[in-house]
mmCIF file of C-alpha atoms in Angstrom:
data_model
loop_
_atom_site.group_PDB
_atom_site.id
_atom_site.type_symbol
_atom_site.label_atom_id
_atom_site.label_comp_id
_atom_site.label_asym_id
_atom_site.label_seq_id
_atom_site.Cartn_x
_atom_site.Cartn_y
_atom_site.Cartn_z
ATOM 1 C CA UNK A 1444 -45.479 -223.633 -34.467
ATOM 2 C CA UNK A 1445 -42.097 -223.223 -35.869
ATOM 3 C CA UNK A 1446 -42.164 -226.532 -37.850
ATOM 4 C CA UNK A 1447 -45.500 -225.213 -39.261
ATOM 5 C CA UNK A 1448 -44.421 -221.993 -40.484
ATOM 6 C CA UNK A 1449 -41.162 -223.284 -41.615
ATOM 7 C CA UNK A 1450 -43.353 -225.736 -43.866
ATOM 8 C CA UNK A 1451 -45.618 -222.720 -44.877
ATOM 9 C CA UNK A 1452 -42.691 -220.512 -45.957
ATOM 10 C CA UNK A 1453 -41.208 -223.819 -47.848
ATOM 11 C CA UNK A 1454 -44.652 -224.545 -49.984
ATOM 12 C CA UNK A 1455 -44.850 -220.863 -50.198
ATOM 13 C CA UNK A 1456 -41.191 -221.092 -51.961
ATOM 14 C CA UNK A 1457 -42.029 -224.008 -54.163
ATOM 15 C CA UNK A 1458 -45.285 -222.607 -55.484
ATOM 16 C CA UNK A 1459 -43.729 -219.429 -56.505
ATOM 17 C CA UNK A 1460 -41.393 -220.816 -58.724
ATOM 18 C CA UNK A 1461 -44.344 -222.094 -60.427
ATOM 19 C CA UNK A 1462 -45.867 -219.708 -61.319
ATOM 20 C CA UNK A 1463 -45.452 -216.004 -63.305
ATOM 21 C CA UNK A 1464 -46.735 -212.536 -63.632
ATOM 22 C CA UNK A 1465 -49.785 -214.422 -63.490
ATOM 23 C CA UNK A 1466 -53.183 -215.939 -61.463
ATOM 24 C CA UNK A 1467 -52.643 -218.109 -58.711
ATOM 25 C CA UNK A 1468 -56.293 -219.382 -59.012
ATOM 26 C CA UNK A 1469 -58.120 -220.771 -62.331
ATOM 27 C CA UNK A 1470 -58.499 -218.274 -65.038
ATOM 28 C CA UNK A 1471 -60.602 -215.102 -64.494
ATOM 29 C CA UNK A 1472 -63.229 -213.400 -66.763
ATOM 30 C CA UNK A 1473 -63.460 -210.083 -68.623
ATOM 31 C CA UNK A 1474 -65.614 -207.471 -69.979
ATOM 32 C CA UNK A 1475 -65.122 -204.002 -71.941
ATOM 33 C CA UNK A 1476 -65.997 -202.186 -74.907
ATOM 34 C CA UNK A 1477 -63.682 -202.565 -77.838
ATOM 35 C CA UNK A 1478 -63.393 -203.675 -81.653
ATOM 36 C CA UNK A 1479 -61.540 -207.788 -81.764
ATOM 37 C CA UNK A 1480 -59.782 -208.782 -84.628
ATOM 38 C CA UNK A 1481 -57.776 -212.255 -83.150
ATOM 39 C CA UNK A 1482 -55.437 -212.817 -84.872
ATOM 40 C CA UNK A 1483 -52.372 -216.017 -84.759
ATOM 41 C CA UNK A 1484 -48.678 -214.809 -85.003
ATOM 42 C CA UNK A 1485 -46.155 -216.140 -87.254
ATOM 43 C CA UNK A 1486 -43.394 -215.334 -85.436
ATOM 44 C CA UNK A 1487 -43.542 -218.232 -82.827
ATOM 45 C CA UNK A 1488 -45.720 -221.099 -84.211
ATOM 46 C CA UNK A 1489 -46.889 -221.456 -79.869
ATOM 47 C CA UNK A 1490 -47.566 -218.027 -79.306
ATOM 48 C CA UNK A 1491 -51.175 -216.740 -80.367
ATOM 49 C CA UNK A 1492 -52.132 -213.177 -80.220
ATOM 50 C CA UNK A 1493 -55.100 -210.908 -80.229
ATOM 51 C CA UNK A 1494 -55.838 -207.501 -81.477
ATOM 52 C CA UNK A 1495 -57.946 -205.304 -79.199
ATOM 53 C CA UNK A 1496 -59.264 -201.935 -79.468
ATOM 54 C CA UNK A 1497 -59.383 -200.716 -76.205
ATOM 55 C CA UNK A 1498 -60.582 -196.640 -75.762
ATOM 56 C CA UNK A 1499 -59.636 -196.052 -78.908
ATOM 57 C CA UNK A 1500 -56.474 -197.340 -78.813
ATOM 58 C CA UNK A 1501 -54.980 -200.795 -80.772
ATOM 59 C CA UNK A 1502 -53.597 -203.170 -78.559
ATOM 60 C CA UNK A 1503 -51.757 -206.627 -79.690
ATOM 61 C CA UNK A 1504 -52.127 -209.255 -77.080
ATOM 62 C CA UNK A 1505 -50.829 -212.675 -76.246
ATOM 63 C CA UNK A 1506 -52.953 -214.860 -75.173
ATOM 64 C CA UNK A 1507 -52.485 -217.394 -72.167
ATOM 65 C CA UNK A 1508 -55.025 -220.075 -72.435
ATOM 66 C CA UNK A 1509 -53.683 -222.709 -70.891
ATOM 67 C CA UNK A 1510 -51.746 -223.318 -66.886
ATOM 68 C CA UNK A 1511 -48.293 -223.233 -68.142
ATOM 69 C CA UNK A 1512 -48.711 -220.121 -70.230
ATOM 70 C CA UNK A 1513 -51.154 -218.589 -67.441
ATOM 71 C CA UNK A 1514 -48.259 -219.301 -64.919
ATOM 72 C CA UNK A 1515 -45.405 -217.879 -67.037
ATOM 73 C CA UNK A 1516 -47.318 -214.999 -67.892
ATOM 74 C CA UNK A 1517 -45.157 -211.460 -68.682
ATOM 75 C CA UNK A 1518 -42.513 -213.139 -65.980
ATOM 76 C CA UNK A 1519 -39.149 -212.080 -67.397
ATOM 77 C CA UNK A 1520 -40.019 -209.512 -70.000
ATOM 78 C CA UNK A 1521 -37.663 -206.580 -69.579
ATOM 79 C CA UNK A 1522 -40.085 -204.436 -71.851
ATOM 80 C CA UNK A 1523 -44.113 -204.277 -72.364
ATOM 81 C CA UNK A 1524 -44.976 -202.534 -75.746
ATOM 82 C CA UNK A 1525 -46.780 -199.267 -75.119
ATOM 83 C CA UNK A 1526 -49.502 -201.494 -77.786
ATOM 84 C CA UNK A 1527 -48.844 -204.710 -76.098
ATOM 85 C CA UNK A 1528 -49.706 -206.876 -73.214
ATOM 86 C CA UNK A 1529 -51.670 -210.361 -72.121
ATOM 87 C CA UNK A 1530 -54.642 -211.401 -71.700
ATOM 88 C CA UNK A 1531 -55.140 -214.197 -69.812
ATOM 89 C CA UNK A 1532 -58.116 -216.202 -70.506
ATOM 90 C CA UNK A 1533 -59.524 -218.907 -67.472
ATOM 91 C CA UNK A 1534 -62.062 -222.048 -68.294
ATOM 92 C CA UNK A 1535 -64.726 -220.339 -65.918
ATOM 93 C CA UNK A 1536 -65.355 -217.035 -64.003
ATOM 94 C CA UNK A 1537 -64.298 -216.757 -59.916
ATOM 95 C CA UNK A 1538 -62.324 -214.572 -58.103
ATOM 96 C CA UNK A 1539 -58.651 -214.036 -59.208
ATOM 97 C CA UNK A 1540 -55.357 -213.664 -57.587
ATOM 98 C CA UNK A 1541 -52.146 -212.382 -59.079
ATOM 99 C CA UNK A 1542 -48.599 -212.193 -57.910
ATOM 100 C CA UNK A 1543 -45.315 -210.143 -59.622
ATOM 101 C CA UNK A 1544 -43.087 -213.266 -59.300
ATOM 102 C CA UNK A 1545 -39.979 -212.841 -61.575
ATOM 103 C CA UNK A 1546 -41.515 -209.928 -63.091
ATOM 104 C CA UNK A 1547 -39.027 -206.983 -64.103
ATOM 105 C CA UNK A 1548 -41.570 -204.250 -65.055
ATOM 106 C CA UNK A 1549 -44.228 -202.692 -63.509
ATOM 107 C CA UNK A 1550 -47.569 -204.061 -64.920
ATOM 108 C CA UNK A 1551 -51.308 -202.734 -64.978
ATOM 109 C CA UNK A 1552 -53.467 -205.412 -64.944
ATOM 110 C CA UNK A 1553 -57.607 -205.363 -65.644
ATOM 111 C CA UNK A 1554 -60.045 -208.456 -64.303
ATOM 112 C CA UNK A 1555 -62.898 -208.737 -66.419
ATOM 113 C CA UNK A 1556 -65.866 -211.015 -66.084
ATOM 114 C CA UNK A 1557 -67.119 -213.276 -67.718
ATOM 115 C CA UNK A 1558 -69.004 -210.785 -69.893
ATOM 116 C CA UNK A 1559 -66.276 -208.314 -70.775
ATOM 117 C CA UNK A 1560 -66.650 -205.319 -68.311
ATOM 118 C CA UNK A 1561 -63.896 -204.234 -65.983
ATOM 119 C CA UNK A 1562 -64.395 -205.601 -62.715
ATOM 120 C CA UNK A 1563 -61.232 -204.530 -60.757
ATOM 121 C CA UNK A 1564 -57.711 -203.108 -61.888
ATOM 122 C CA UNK A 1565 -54.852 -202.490 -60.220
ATOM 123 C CA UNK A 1566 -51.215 -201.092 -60.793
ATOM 124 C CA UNK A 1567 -48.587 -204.052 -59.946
ATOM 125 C CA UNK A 1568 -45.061 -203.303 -58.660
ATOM 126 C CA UNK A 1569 -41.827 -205.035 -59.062
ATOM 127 C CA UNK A 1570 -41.159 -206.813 -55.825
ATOM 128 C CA UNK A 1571 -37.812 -206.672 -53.828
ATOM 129 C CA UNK A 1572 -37.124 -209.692 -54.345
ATOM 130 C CA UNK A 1573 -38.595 -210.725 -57.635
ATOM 131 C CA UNK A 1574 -38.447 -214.746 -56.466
ATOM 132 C CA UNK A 1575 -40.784 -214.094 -53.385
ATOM 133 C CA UNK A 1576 -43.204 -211.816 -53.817
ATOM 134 C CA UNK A 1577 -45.191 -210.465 -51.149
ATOM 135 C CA UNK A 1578 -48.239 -208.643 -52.430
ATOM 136 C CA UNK A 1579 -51.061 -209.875 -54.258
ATOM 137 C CA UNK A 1580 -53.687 -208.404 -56.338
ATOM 138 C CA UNK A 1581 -57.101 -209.516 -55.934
ATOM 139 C CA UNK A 1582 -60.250 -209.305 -58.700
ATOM 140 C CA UNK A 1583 -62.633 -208.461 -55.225
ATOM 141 C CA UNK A 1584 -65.152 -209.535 -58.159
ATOM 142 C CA UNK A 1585 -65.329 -212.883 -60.090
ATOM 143 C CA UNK A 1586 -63.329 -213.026 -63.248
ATOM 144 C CA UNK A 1587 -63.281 -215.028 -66.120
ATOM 145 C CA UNK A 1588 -60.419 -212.982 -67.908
ATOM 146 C CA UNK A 1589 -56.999 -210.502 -66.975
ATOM 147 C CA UNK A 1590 -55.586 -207.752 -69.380
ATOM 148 C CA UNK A 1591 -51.958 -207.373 -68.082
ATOM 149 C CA UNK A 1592 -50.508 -204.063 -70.236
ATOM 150 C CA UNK A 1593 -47.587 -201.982 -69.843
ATOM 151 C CA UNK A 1594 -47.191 -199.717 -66.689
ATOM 152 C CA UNK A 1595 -49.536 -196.829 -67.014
ATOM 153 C CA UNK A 1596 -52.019 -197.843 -69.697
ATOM 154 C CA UNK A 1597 -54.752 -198.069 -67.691
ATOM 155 C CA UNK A 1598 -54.357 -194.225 -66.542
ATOM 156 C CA UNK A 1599 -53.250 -192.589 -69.889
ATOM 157 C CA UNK A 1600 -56.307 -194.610 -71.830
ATOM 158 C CA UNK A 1601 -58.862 -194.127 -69.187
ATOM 159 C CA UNK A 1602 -59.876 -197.653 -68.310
ATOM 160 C CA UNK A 1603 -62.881 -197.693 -65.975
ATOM 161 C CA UNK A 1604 -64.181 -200.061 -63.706
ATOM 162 C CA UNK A 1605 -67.713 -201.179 -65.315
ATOM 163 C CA UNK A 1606 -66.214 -200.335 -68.668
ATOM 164 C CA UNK A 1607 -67.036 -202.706 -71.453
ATOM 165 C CA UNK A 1608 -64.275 -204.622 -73.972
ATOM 166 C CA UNK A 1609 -65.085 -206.413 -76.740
ATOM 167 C CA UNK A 1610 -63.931 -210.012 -76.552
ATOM 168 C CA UNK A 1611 -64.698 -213.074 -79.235
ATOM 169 C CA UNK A 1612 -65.958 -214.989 -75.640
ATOM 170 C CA UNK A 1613 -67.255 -217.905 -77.986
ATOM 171 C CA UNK A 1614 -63.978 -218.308 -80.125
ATOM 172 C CA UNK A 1615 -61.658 -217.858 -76.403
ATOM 173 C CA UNK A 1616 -64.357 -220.467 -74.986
ATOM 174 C CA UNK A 1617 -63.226 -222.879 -77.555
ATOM 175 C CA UNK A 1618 -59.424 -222.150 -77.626
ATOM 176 C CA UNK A 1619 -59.588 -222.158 -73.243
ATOM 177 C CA UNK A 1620 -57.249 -225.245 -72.055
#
């Protein structure tokens, strides 16, 4: 029983340093009501972003459309723009699972399915000890997509579950590694 645990807490260990502010499981799905305008950044040539309207408000996203950058996710940020955040875009809709490993900041974070509306959200703490974490944070509902924003957001703009945003689902179908 000992050996067994000991092996647990060990694959537990490695796994975590694989993996970010981010989904344990394949990508999850979203839905919402919002105006899209994607857009590419020129500051990093890797780093794509897109520009949401979410309740009235303009956010700037990154996108993570592929493992590695849904793994790394907002790990090691010191700062979330009030206007910023990630959305994290998965190949098909299922139930999600995130974890706060190396994550410095609070984080709200939004499942959507697969057609844009708000499925589950939840308000993510720093863990103790930022290389284990503890607590995960479920989608209860398959979810083809995951809006993490700064801590917060989701209160002050009034995010609902069964609200509606606005994603270009065809164009993230396409970009989706």
């Amino acid at each position: 029983m000992a050996i067994a645990r000991l092996l647990i807490v060990q694959l537990l260990l490695i796994t975590s340093l694989l993996t970010g502010c981010s989904s344990k499981e394949e990508p999850p799905a979203t839905t919402g009501s919002s105006t899209t305008d994607v857009q590419q950044t020129t500051t990093e040539p890797s780093k794509q972003e897109l520009t949401l309207t979410i309740k009235g408000e303009t956010f700037t996203l990154e996108l993570a459309l592929d493992d590695d950058s849904r793994q790394q996710g907002l790990s090691g940020r010191e700062d979330i723009p009030a206007d910023g955040g990630m959305l994290f875009v998965f190949p098909k809709e299922q139930q999600r699972q995130f974890w706060m490993i190396d994550c410095l900041v609070p984080i709200d974070i939004a499942f959507l399915n697969a057609k844009g509306e708000v499925v589950w959200m939840h308000a993510m703490q720093v863990e103790p000890d930022p290389h284990n974490p503890v607590r995960y944070y479920e989608s209860h509902y398959p979810a083809q997509y995951a809006i993490e924003f700064r801590e917060g957001t989701i209160r002050r703009i009034g995010l609902k579950q069964g609200d509606h945003i606005d994603l270009p689902v065809e164009d993230l179908k396409n970009r989706v590694r």
